[in-house]
mmCIF file of C-alpha atoms in Angstrom:
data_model
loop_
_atom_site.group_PDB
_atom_site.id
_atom_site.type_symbol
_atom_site.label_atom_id
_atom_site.label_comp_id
_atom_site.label_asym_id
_atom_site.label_seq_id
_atom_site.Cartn_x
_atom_site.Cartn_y
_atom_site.Cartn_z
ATOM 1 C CA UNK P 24 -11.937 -13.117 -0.193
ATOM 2 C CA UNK P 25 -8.026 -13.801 -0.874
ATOM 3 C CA UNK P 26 -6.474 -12.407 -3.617
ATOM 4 C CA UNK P 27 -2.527 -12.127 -4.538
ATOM 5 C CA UNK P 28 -1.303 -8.672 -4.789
ATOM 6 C CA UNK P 29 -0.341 -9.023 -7.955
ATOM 7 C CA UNK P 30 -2.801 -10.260 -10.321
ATOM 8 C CA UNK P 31 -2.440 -10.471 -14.170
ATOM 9 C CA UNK P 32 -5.620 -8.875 -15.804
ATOM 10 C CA UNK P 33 -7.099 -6.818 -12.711
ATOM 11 C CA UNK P 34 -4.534 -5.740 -9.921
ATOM 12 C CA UNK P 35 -5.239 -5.872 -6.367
ATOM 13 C CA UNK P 36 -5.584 -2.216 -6.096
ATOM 14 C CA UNK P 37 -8.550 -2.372 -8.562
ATOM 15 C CA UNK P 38 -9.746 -5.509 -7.246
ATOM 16 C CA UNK P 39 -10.161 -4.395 -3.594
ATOM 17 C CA UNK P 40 -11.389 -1.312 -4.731
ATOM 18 C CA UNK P 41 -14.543 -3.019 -6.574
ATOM 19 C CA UNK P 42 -14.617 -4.932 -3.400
ATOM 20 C CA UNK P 43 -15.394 -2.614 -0.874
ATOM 21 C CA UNK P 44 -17.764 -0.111 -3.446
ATOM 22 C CA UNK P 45 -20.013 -3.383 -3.966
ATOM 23 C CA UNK P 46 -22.357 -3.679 -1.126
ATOM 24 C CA UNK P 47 -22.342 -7.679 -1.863
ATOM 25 C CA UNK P 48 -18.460 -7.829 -0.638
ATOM 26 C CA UNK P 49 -18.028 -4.522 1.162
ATOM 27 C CA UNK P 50 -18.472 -6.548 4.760
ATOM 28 C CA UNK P 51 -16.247 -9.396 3.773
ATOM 29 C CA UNK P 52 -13.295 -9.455 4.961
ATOM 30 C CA UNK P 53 -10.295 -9.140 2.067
ATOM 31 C CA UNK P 54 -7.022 -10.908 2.953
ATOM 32 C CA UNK P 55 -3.833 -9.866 0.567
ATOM 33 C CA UNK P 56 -1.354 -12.507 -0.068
ATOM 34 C CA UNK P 57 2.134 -11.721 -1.664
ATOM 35 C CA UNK P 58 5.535 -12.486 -1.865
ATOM 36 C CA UNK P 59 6.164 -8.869 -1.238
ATOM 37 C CA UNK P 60 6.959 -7.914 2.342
ATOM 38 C CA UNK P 61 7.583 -4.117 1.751
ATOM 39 C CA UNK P 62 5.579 -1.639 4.167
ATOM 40 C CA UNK P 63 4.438 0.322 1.149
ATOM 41 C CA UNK P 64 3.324 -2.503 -0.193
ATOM 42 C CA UNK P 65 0.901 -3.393 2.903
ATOM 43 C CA UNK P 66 -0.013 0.084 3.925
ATOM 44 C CA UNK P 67 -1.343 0.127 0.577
ATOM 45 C CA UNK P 68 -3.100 -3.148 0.497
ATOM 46 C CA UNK P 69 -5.013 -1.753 3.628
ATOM 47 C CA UNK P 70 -5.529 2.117 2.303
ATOM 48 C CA UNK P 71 -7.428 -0.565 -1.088
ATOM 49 C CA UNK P 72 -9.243 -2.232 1.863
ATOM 50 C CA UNK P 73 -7.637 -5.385 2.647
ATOM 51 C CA UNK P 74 -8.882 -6.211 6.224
ATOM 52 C CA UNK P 75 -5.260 -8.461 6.448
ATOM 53 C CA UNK P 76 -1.921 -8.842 4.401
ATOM 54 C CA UNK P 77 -0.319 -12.307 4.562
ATOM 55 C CA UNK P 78 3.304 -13.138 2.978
ATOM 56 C CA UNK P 79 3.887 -15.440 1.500
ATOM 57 C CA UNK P 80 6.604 -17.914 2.814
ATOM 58 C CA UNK P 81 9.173 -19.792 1.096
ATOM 59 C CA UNK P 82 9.099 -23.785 2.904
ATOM 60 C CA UNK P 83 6.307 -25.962 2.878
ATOM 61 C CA UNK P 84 5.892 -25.594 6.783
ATOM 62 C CA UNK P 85 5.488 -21.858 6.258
ATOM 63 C CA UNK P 86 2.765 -22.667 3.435
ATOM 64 C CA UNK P 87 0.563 -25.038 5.832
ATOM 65 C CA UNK P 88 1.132 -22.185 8.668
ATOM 66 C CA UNK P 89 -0.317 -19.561 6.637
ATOM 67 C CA UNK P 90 -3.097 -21.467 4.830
ATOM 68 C CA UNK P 91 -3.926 -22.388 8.468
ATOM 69 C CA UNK P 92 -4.015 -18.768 9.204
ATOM 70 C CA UNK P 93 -5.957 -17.806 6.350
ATOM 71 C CA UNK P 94 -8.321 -20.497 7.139
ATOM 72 C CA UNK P 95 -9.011 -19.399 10.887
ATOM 73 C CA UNK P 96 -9.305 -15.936 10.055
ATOM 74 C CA UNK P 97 -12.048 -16.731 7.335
ATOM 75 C CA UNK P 98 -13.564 -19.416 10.206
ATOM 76 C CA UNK P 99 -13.414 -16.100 12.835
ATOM 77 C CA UNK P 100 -15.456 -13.960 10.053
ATOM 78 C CA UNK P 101 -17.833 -16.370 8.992
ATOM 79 C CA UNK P 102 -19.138 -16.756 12.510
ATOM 80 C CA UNK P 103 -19.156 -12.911 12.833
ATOM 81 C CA UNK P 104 -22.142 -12.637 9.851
ATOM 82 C CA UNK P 105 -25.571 -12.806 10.422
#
């Protein structure tokens, strides 16, 4: 599941807590991606239940680095399930 830290109607704090009481999604793994880089900001991401926190960059290279990131680590958990 990837979610920006900073959603409009339903935060991330919210979100990932919903996540992780819900049996359905509590396994999944919950990536974070922000613009924010602030170690309050990802120690609290992972105290919600984000499994990983992923900034976001500011060139195109850095985009197709993290998508390809995001993509492997997704590809890594989606072998892991039964």
């Amino acid at each position: 599941i990837l979610l920006d830290f900073k959603m409009p109607r339903m935060g991330a704090e919210e979100t990932l807590k919903f996540l992780c009481a819900d049996f359905r999604y509590s396994t999944l793994p919950k990536m974070v991606w922000s613009t924010s880089n602030r170690a309050e900001d990802v120690h609290a991401s992972m105290q919600w239940g984000a499994t990983h926190y992923f900034i976001k960059p500011y060139s195109m290279d850095g985009y197709s680095h993290i998508v390809k990131r995001i993509l492997d680590t997704a590809r890594f958990h989606l072998r892991m399930l039964p």
